[in-house]
Amino acid sequence: MLIKEINIEDLNVIQTDQYKRISACLLIKKPIGVTSHDVVDSVRRILNTRRVGHAGALDPFAEGLMIILVGKYTKYSEPLTNLNKSYLATVVLGISTTTQDPEGEIVVHEDVKENVLEVKSEIEDEITKKLVPGYEQQVPIYSSVKLDGQKLRKLARGAKKLVRKSKRIYELVLQDDTILEVEVPTRKVEITTLKLQNIARLDKVSLDGERVINGNFVELTVNVACSKGTYIRQLAEDIG
C-alpha cells in the first residue's frame, strides 16, 4: 500500500468504468536516458488518454521507480509526492559541474588524496553527524524552485553566462547583457538514512556518455532515505 486510498491489488491494473474511462496506478522503472515527460507521454499514447500524471519526476540520467497515475488516480498525486523517498546515489569526489550532475560544464577538477579509501568509517561518521537527521539545504540553481515567479533553472539556462560568486550567490548575465544577482533559498530537509555502502577509486569519469575525464577520483555509493524536496545533487555537493 502506498497510501490508504490505494491498495496493493490496485497497482499495475488497468481499470475501465461504465463510461469506458481508463484509470490506473502504474509502477514503472524509468531507464537512464529517458525523461520523466517521455514516460508520461508513452502512457498517454498507449492508453489513449490525456489524463495522466506522476508522483515525482526523475532526471534523465537517473533510473528508478516512477509512480504513474491515470484517470481517477491523478487526484492522489500530491499525497504520493509528499511521501519520503529512497535513493541509491553515486557521488564522485574530485569533480564538480555547473549543474551538479553529469550534464553540466566542469568547474572544479582536482585529484583526491590517496588515503581517502582508508577512512571509510570516518567519512560515514562525519557525513552522518552533519547531515542526519536533517539540515538546512540550499536549493540548486538548476531546480524548478521559483524565485520572483520564475523557475531558477529557466533563469540559469537562459543566461549567457553564469558565475558562482559564493556558496549561495550567483551572477547571471542575461541575453540583453543585464546582470542579475541571485541568492538561492534554503529549505529544511529530513535525512532518515545516509549510509555509505561502498567507496572506490576511479582513474576516469564519464560525463553524459560522451566526455571522459581522466584523474584521481573517489566514488561513493550512498544509500539515502529523505523527505520530499531533498535534492540529491545538492546532497552530493554537501557530502563533498
PDB file of C-alpha atoms in Angstrom:
ATOM      1  CA  MET A   1       0.000   0.000   0.000  1.00  0.00           C
ATOM      2  CA  LEU A   2       1.350   3.442  -0.982  1.00  0.00           C
ATOM      3  CA  ILE A   3      -1.366   5.422   0.767  1.00  0.00           C
ATOM      4  CA  LYS A   4      -4.565   4.200   2.403  1.00  0.00           C
ATOM      5  CA  GLU A   5      -6.636   5.095  -0.684  1.00  0.00           C
ATOM      6  CA  ILE A   6      -4.594   2.776  -2.921  1.00  0.00           C
ATOM      7  CA  ASN A   7      -4.409  -0.953  -2.183  1.00  0.00           C
ATOM      8  CA  ILE A   8      -1.769  -3.373  -3.406  1.00  0.00           C
ATOM      9  CA  GLU A   9      -4.280  -5.092  -5.692  1.00  0.00           C
ATOM     10  CA  ASP A  10      -4.881  -1.744  -7.447  1.00  0.00           C
ATOM     11  CA  LEU A  11      -1.268  -1.415  -8.615  1.00  0.00           C
ATOM     12  CA  ASN A  12      -0.450  -2.032 -12.281  1.00  0.00           C
ATOM     13  CA  VAL A  13      -4.073  -2.846 -13.075  1.00  0.00           C
ATOM     14  CA  ILE A  14      -5.821  -1.082 -15.973  1.00  0.00           C
ATOM     15  CA  GLN A  15      -9.377  -0.285 -14.889  1.00  0.00           C
ATOM     16  CA  THR A  16     -12.292   0.864 -17.035  1.00  0.00           C
ATOM     17  CA  ASP A  17     -15.524   2.311 -15.667  1.00  0.00           C
ATOM     18  CA  GLN A  18     -19.032   2.181 -17.148  1.00  0.00           C
ATOM     19  CA  TYR A  19     -18.182   5.177 -19.366  1.00  0.00           C
ATOM     20  CA  LYS A  20     -15.036   3.432 -20.685  1.00  0.00           C
ATOM     21  CA  ARG A  21     -12.770   5.881 -18.843  1.00  0.00           C
ATOM     22  CA  ILE A  22      -9.388   4.378 -18.024  1.00  0.00           C
ATOM     23  CA  SER A  23      -7.751   4.560 -14.595  1.00  0.00           C
ATOM     24  CA  ALA A  24      -4.544   3.014 -13.269  1.00  0.00           C
ATOM     25  CA  CYS A  25      -1.739   3.367 -10.734  1.00  0.00           C
ATOM     26  CA  LEU A  26       1.341   2.103 -12.547  1.00  0.00           C
ATOM     27  CA  LEU A  27       4.790   1.403 -11.131  1.00  0.00           C
ATOM     28  CA  ILE A  28       7.228   1.975 -13.987  1.00  0.00           C
ATOM     29  CA  LYS A  29      11.019   1.679 -13.953  1.00  0.00           C
ATOM     30  CA  LYS A  30      12.415   4.639 -15.864  1.00  0.00           C
ATOM     31  CA  PRO A  31      15.671   3.790 -17.656  1.00  0.00           C
ATOM     32  CA  ILE A  32      18.691   6.065 -17.997  1.00  0.00           C
ATOM     33  CA  GLY A  33      18.435   8.477 -20.928  1.00  0.00           C
ATOM     34  CA  VAL A  34      14.649   8.774 -20.848  1.00  0.00           C
ATOM     35  CA  THR A  35      12.908  11.826 -19.423  1.00  0.00           C
ATOM     36  CA  SER A  36      10.006  11.623 -16.992  1.00  0.00           C
ATOM     37  CA  HIS A  37       7.953  13.519 -19.580  1.00  0.00           C
ATOM     38  CA  ASP A  38       8.720  10.759 -22.095  1.00  0.00           C
ATOM     39  CA  VAL A  39       7.322   8.156 -19.699  1.00  0.00           C
ATOM     40  CA  VAL A  40       4.107  10.127 -19.182  1.00  0.00           C
ATOM     41  CA  ASP A  41       3.733  10.693 -22.935  1.00  0.00           C
ATOM     42  CA  SER A  42       4.204   6.976 -23.635  1.00  0.00           C
ATOM     43  CA  VAL A  43       1.463   6.049 -21.165  1.00  0.00           C
ATOM     44  CA  ARG A  44      -0.839   8.663 -22.699  1.00  0.00           C
ATOM     45  CA  ARG A  45      -0.246   7.234 -26.146  1.00  0.00           C
ATOM     46  CA  ILE A  46      -0.585   3.574 -25.159  1.00  0.00           C
ATOM     47  CA  LEU A  47      -3.750   4.068 -23.099  1.00  0.00           C
ATOM     48  CA  ASN A  48      -5.133   6.760 -25.412  1.00  0.00           C
ATOM     49  CA  THR A  49      -5.920   9.230 -22.645  1.00  0.00           C
ATOM     50  CA  ARG A  50      -4.660  12.684 -21.709  1.00  0.00           C
ATOM     51  CA  ARG A  51      -5.425  12.325 -18.013  1.00  0.00           C
ATOM     52  CA  VAL A  52      -2.012  11.058 -16.913  1.00  0.00           C
ATOM     53  CA  GLY A  53       0.317  12.402 -14.215  1.00  0.00           C
ATOM     54  CA  HIS A  54       3.035  11.210 -11.873  1.00  0.00           C
ATOM     55  CA  ALA A  55       4.080  11.344  -8.225  1.00  0.00           C
ATOM     56  CA  GLY A  56       7.606  12.654  -8.701  1.00  0.00           C
ATOM     57  CA  ALA A  57       9.986  13.086 -11.622  1.00  0.00           C
ATOM     58  CA  LEU A  58      13.492  11.704 -12.130  1.00  0.00           C
ATOM     59  CA  ASP A  59      16.369  13.332 -14.003  1.00  0.00           C
ATOM     60  CA  PRO A  60      17.130  11.932 -17.488  1.00  0.00           C
ATOM     61  CA  PHE A  61      20.471  10.471 -16.291  1.00  0.00           C
ATOM     62  CA  ALA A  62      18.782   8.631 -13.381  1.00  0.00           C
ATOM     63  CA  GLU A  63      16.964   5.335 -13.396  1.00  0.00           C
ATOM     64  CA  GLY A  64      14.348   4.264 -10.917  1.00  0.00           C
ATOM     65  CA  LEU A  65      10.719   3.914  -9.952  1.00  0.00           C
ATOM     66  CA  MET A  66       8.106   6.333 -11.241  1.00  0.00           C
ATOM     67  CA  ILE A  67       4.533   6.205  -9.979  1.00  0.00           C
ATOM     68  CA  ILE A  68       2.334   6.992 -12.984  1.00  0.00           C
ATOM     69  CA  LEU A  69      -1.254   7.982 -12.238  1.00  0.00           C
ATOM     70  CA  VAL A  70      -4.069   7.635 -14.766  1.00  0.00           C
ATOM     71  CA  GLY A  71      -7.688   8.773 -14.609  1.00  0.00           C
ATOM     72  CA  LYS A  72      -9.217   8.782 -11.137  1.00  0.00           C
ATOM     73  CA  TYR A  73      -5.812   8.149  -9.533  1.00  0.00           C
ATOM     74  CA  THR A  74      -4.395  11.507 -10.649  1.00  0.00           C
ATOM     75  CA  LYS A  75      -6.072  13.136  -7.629  1.00  0.00           C
ATOM     76  CA  TYR A  76      -3.593  11.283  -5.405  1.00  0.00           C
ATOM     77  CA  SER A  77      -0.556  12.943  -6.955  1.00  0.00           C
ATOM     78  CA  GLU A  78       0.018  15.332  -4.048  1.00  0.00           C
ATOM     79  CA  PRO A  79      -0.193  12.825  -1.139  1.00  0.00           C
ATOM     80  CA  LEU A  80       2.050  10.395  -3.032  1.00  0.00           C
ATOM     81  CA  THR A  81       4.550  13.123  -3.882  1.00  0.00           C
ATOM     82  CA  ASN A  82       4.690  14.087  -0.199  1.00  0.00           C
ATOM     83  CA  LEU A  83       5.918  10.628   0.834  1.00  0.00           C
ATOM     84  CA  ASN A  84       9.570  10.085   1.789  1.00  0.00           C
ATOM     85  CA  LYS A  85      11.915   8.929  -0.964  1.00  0.00           C
ATOM     86  CA  SER A  86      14.801   6.441  -1.120  1.00  0.00           C
ATOM     87  CA  TYR A  87      17.782   6.683  -3.460  1.00  0.00           C
ATOM     88  CA  LEU A  88      20.959   4.804  -4.236  1.00  0.00           C
ATOM     89  CA  ALA A  89      23.224   7.637  -5.295  1.00  0.00           C
ATOM     90  CA  THR A  90      26.713   7.788  -6.761  1.00  0.00           C
ATOM     91  CA  VAL A  91      28.839  10.694  -5.586  1.00  0.00           C
ATOM     92  CA  VAL A  92      32.154  11.383  -7.307  1.00  0.00           C
ATOM     93  CA  LEU A  93      34.707  13.317  -5.282  1.00  0.00           C
ATOM     94  CA  GLY A  94      37.211  15.408  -7.229  1.00  0.00           C
ATOM     95  CA  ILE A  95      34.984  16.896  -9.901  1.00  0.00           C
ATOM     96  CA  SER A  96      32.153  19.444  -9.889  1.00  0.00           C
ATOM     97  CA  THR A  97      29.931  20.781 -12.656  1.00  0.00           C
ATOM     98  CA  THR A  98      27.703  23.804 -13.131  1.00  0.00           C
ATOM     99  CA  THR A  99      24.574  21.672 -12.803  1.00  0.00           C
ATOM    100  CA  GLN A 100      25.943  19.379 -10.052  1.00  0.00           C
ATOM    101  CA  ASP A 101      25.293  16.401 -12.317  1.00  0.00           C
ATOM    102  CA  PRO A 102      26.906  14.650 -15.338  1.00  0.00           C
ATOM    103  CA  GLU A 103      25.275  17.039 -17.835  1.00  0.00           C
ATOM    104  CA  GLY A 104      26.943  20.290 -16.754  1.00  0.00           C
ATOM    105  CA  GLU A 105      30.200  22.021 -17.605  1.00  0.00           C
ATOM    106  CA  ILE A 106      33.179  21.259 -15.375  1.00  0.00           C
ATOM    107  CA  VAL A 107      34.017  23.987 -12.873  1.00  0.00           C
ATOM    108  CA  VAL A 108      36.308  22.061 -10.495  1.00  0.00           C
ATOM    109  CA  HIS A 109      38.651  19.165 -11.295  1.00  0.00           C
ATOM    110  CA  GLU A 110      41.247  18.130  -8.744  1.00  0.00           C
ATOM    111  CA  ASP A 111      42.858  14.931  -7.502  1.00  0.00           C
ATOM    112  CA  VAL A 112      41.584  13.360  -4.284  1.00  0.00           C
ATOM    113  CA  LYS A 113      44.060  12.452  -1.555  1.00  0.00           C
ATOM    114  CA  GLU A 114      45.364   8.887  -1.728  1.00  0.00           C
ATOM    115  CA  ASN A 115      44.355   7.984   1.841  1.00  0.00           C
ATOM    116  CA  VAL A 116      40.610   8.544   1.378  1.00  0.00           C
ATOM    117  CA  LEU A 117      39.925   4.824   0.857  1.00  0.00           C
ATOM    118  CA  GLU A 118      41.445   4.062   4.245  1.00  0.00           C
ATOM    119  CA  VAL A 119      38.987   6.220   6.164  1.00  0.00           C
ATOM    120  CA  LYS A 120      35.591   4.916   5.026  1.00  0.00           C
ATOM    121  CA  SER A 121      34.193   4.696   8.567  1.00  0.00           C
ATOM    122  CA  GLU A 122      35.425   8.202   9.387  1.00  0.00           C
ATOM    123  CA  ILE A 123      33.769   9.577   6.233  1.00  0.00           C
ATOM    124  CA  GLU A 124      30.461   7.902   7.104  1.00  0.00           C
ATOM    125  CA  ASP A 125      30.636   9.169  10.687  1.00  0.00           C
ATOM    126  CA  GLU A 126      31.364  12.710   9.506  1.00  0.00           C
ATOM    127  CA  ILE A 127      28.564  12.973   6.937  1.00  0.00           C
ATOM    128  CA  THR A 128      26.096  11.281   9.301  1.00  0.00           C
ATOM    129  CA  LYS A 129      26.962  13.681  12.112  1.00  0.00           C
ATOM    130  CA  LYS A 130      26.481  16.734   9.883  1.00  0.00           C
ATOM    131  CA  LEU A 131      23.548  15.697   7.699  1.00  0.00           C
ATOM    132  CA  VAL A 132      21.383  13.278   9.739  1.00  0.00           C
ATOM    133  CA  PRO A 133      18.555  13.652  10.841  1.00  0.00           C
ATOM    134  CA  GLY A 134      18.323  16.733   8.647  1.00  0.00           C
ATOM    135  CA  TYR A 135      19.802  20.100   7.817  1.00  0.00           C
ATOM    136  CA  GLU A 136      19.153  23.400   6.096  1.00  0.00           C
ATOM    137  CA  GLN A 137      19.802  22.540   2.441  1.00  0.00           C
ATOM    138  CA  GLN A 138      20.249  25.238  -0.164  1.00  0.00           C
ATOM    139  CA  VAL A 139      18.252  24.853  -3.354  1.00  0.00           C
ATOM    140  CA  PRO A 140      20.335  24.196  -6.512  1.00  0.00           C
ATOM    141  CA  ILE A 141      20.380  26.966  -9.106  1.00  0.00           C
ATOM    142  CA  TYR A 142      19.293  24.321 -11.628  1.00  0.00           C
ATOM    143  CA  SER A 143      15.977  23.470  -9.996  1.00  0.00           C
ATOM    144  CA  SER A 144      12.271  24.072 -10.531  1.00  0.00           C
ATOM    145  CA  VAL A 145      12.005  26.239  -7.421  1.00  0.00           C
ATOM    146  CA  LYS A 146      10.612  29.663  -8.312  1.00  0.00           C
ATOM    147  CA  LEU A 147      12.192  32.990  -7.486  1.00  0.00           C
ATOM    148  CA  ASP A 148      10.025  36.049  -8.184  1.00  0.00           C
ATOM    149  CA  GLY A 149       7.739  33.866 -10.290  1.00  0.00           C
ATOM    150  CA  GLN A 150      10.467  32.332 -12.461  1.00  0.00           C
ATOM    151  CA  LYS A 151      11.986  28.869 -12.189  1.00  0.00           C
ATOM    152  CA  LEU A 152      15.642  29.026 -11.184  1.00  0.00           C
ATOM    153  CA  ARG A 153      16.703  26.528 -13.843  1.00  0.00           C
ATOM    154  CA  LYS A 154      14.976  28.590 -16.553  1.00  0.00           C
ATOM    155  CA  LEU A 155      16.883  31.674 -15.431  1.00  0.00           C
ATOM    156  CA  ALA A 156      20.156  29.740 -15.325  1.00  0.00           C
ATOM    157  CA  ARG A 157      19.744  28.032 -18.696  1.00  0.00           C
ATOM    158  CA  GLY A 158      18.600  31.270 -20.330  1.00  0.00           C
ATOM    159  CA  ALA A 159      21.638  33.242 -19.179  1.00  0.00           C
ATOM    160  CA  LYS A 160      24.582  33.923 -21.476  1.00  0.00           C
ATOM    161  CA  LYS A 161      26.917  33.496 -18.549  1.00  0.00           C
ATOM    162  CA  LEU A 162      26.576  32.200 -15.011  1.00  0.00           C
ATOM    163  CA  VAL A 163      29.181  32.797 -12.322  1.00  0.00           C
ATOM    164  CA  ARG A 164      29.015  31.409  -8.809  1.00  0.00           C
ATOM    165  CA  LYS A 165      30.149  34.234  -6.556  1.00  0.00           C
ATOM    166  CA  SER A 166      29.776  32.372  -3.250  1.00  0.00           C
ATOM    167  CA  LYS A 167      28.009  29.329  -1.823  1.00  0.00           C
ATOM    168  CA  ARG A 168      24.519  30.776  -2.364  1.00  0.00           C
ATOM    169  CA  ILE A 169      25.097  33.788  -4.635  1.00  0.00           C
ATOM    170  CA  TYR A 170      25.109  33.514  -8.443  1.00  0.00           C
ATOM    171  CA  GLU A 171      25.676  36.240 -11.006  1.00  0.00           C
ATOM    172  CA  LEU A 172      23.754  35.783 -14.249  1.00  0.00           C
ATOM    173  CA  VAL A 173      24.464  37.720 -17.421  1.00  0.00           C
ATOM    174  CA  LEU A 174      21.155  37.732 -19.300  1.00  0.00           C
ATOM    175  CA  GLN A 175      20.697  37.803 -23.067  1.00  0.00           C
ATOM    176  CA  ASP A 176      20.305  41.609 -23.069  1.00  0.00           C
ATOM    177  CA  ASP A 177      23.560  41.874 -21.037  1.00  0.00           C
ATOM    178  CA  THR A 178      21.654  42.753 -17.877  1.00  0.00           C
ATOM    179  CA  ILE A 179      23.438  41.426 -14.791  1.00  0.00           C
ATOM    180  CA  LEU A 180      21.188  39.670 -12.312  1.00  0.00           C
ATOM    181  CA  GLU A 181      22.390  38.569  -8.885  1.00  0.00           C
ATOM    182  CA  VAL A 182      20.505  35.610  -7.461  1.00  0.00           C
ATOM    183  CA  GLU A 183      20.620  34.266  -3.931  1.00  0.00           C
ATOM    184  CA  VAL A 184      19.236  30.742  -3.890  1.00  0.00           C
ATOM    185  CA  PRO A 185      16.908  29.931  -0.959  1.00  0.00           C
ATOM    186  CA  THR A 186      17.329  27.171   1.609  1.00  0.00           C
ATOM    187  CA  ARG A 187      14.882  24.656   2.996  1.00  0.00           C
ATOM    188  CA  LYS A 188      14.873  22.246   5.898  1.00  0.00           C
ATOM    189  CA  VAL A 189      15.165  18.641   4.727  1.00  0.00           C
ATOM    190  CA  GLU A 190      14.985  15.408   6.696  1.00  0.00           C
ATOM    191  CA  ILE A 191      17.530  12.626   6.185  1.00  0.00           C
ATOM    192  CA  THR A 192      16.479   9.398   7.898  1.00  0.00           C
ATOM    193  CA  THR A 193      19.129   7.162   6.298  1.00  0.00           C
ATOM    194  CA  LEU A 194      22.549   8.097   4.951  1.00  0.00           C
ATOM    195  CA  LYS A 195      24.715   5.002   4.651  1.00  0.00           C
ATOM    196  CA  LEU A 196      27.999   4.767   2.779  1.00  0.00           C
ATOM    197  CA  GLN A 197      27.691   1.408   1.030  1.00  0.00           C
ATOM    198  CA  ASN A 198      30.908   1.479  -0.942  1.00  0.00           C
ATOM    199  CA  ILE A 199      33.966   3.586  -1.669  1.00  0.00           C
ATOM    200  CA  ALA A 200      36.240   3.074  -4.667  1.00  0.00           C
ATOM    201  CA  ARG A 201      38.963   4.909  -6.540  1.00  0.00           C
ATOM    202  CA  LEU A 202      38.433   5.890 -10.183  1.00  0.00           C
ATOM    203  CA  ASP A 203      41.033   6.923 -12.745  1.00  0.00           C
ATOM    204  CA  LYS A 204      38.406   8.403 -15.067  1.00  0.00           C
ATOM    205  CA  VAL A 205      34.856   9.736 -15.024  1.00  0.00           C
ATOM    206  CA  SER A 206      32.354   9.553 -17.882  1.00  0.00           C
ATOM    207  CA  LEU A 207      30.040  12.535 -18.177  1.00  0.00           C
ATOM    208  CA  ASP A 208      26.786  12.374 -20.201  1.00  0.00           C
ATOM    209  CA  GLY A 209      28.050   9.267 -22.011  1.00  0.00           C
ATOM    210  CA  GLU A 210      30.456  11.281 -24.157  1.00  0.00           C
ATOM    211  CA  ARG A 211      33.057  13.202 -22.145  1.00  0.00           C
ATOM    212  CA  VAL A 212      35.684  11.101 -20.381  1.00  0.00           C
ATOM    213  CA  ILE A 213      37.753  12.938 -17.770  1.00  0.00           C
ATOM    214  CA  ASN A 214      40.972  11.352 -16.501  1.00  0.00           C
ATOM    215  CA  GLY A 215      42.232  11.919 -12.957  1.00  0.00           C
ATOM    216  CA  ASN A 216      42.340  10.550  -9.420  1.00  0.00           C
ATOM    217  CA  PHE A 217      38.729  10.434  -8.259  1.00  0.00           C
ATOM    218  CA  VAL A 218      36.832   8.674  -5.488  1.00  0.00           C
ATOM    219  CA  GLU A 219      33.346   7.248  -5.986  1.00  0.00           C
ATOM    220  CA  LEU A 220      30.976   6.947  -3.046  1.00  0.00           C
ATOM    221  CA  THR A 221      27.865   4.780  -3.266  1.00  0.00           C
ATOM    222  CA  VAL A 222      25.355   6.197  -0.795  1.00  0.00           C
ATOM    223  CA  ASN A 223      22.006   4.851   0.356  1.00  0.00           C
ATOM    224  CA  VAL A 224      19.705   7.788   1.132  1.00  0.00           C
ATOM    225  CA  ALA A 225      16.213   7.965   2.618  1.00  0.00           C
ATOM    226  CA  CYS A 226      14.894  11.513   2.788  1.00  0.00           C
ATOM    227  CA  SER A 227      11.917  13.812   2.813  1.00  0.00           C
ATOM    228  CA  LYS A 228      10.185  15.387  -0.146  1.00  0.00           C
ATOM    229  CA  GLY A 229      12.125  18.329  -1.547  1.00  0.00           C
ATOM    230  CA  THR A 230      15.584  16.929  -0.866  1.00  0.00           C
ATOM    231  CA  TYR A 231      17.922  17.487  -3.812  1.00  0.00           C
ATOM    232  CA  ILE A 232      20.331  14.588  -4.197  1.00  0.00           C
ATOM    233  CA  ARG A 233      22.650  16.670  -6.408  1.00  0.00           C
ATOM    234  CA  GLN A 234      22.934  19.227  -3.611  1.00  0.00           C
ATOM    235  CA  LEU A 235      23.385  16.457  -1.046  1.00  0.00           C
ATOM    236  CA  ALA A 236      26.277  15.170  -3.172  1.00  0.00           C
ATOM    237  CA  GLU A 237      27.909  18.608  -3.112  1.00  0.00           C
ATOM    238  CA  ASP A 238      27.337  18.895   0.634  1.00  0.00           C
ATOM    239  CA  ILE A 239      28.966  15.496   1.163  1.00  0.00           C
ATOM    240  CA  GLY A 240      31.896  16.663  -0.973  1.00  0.00           C
TER     241      GLY A 240
END
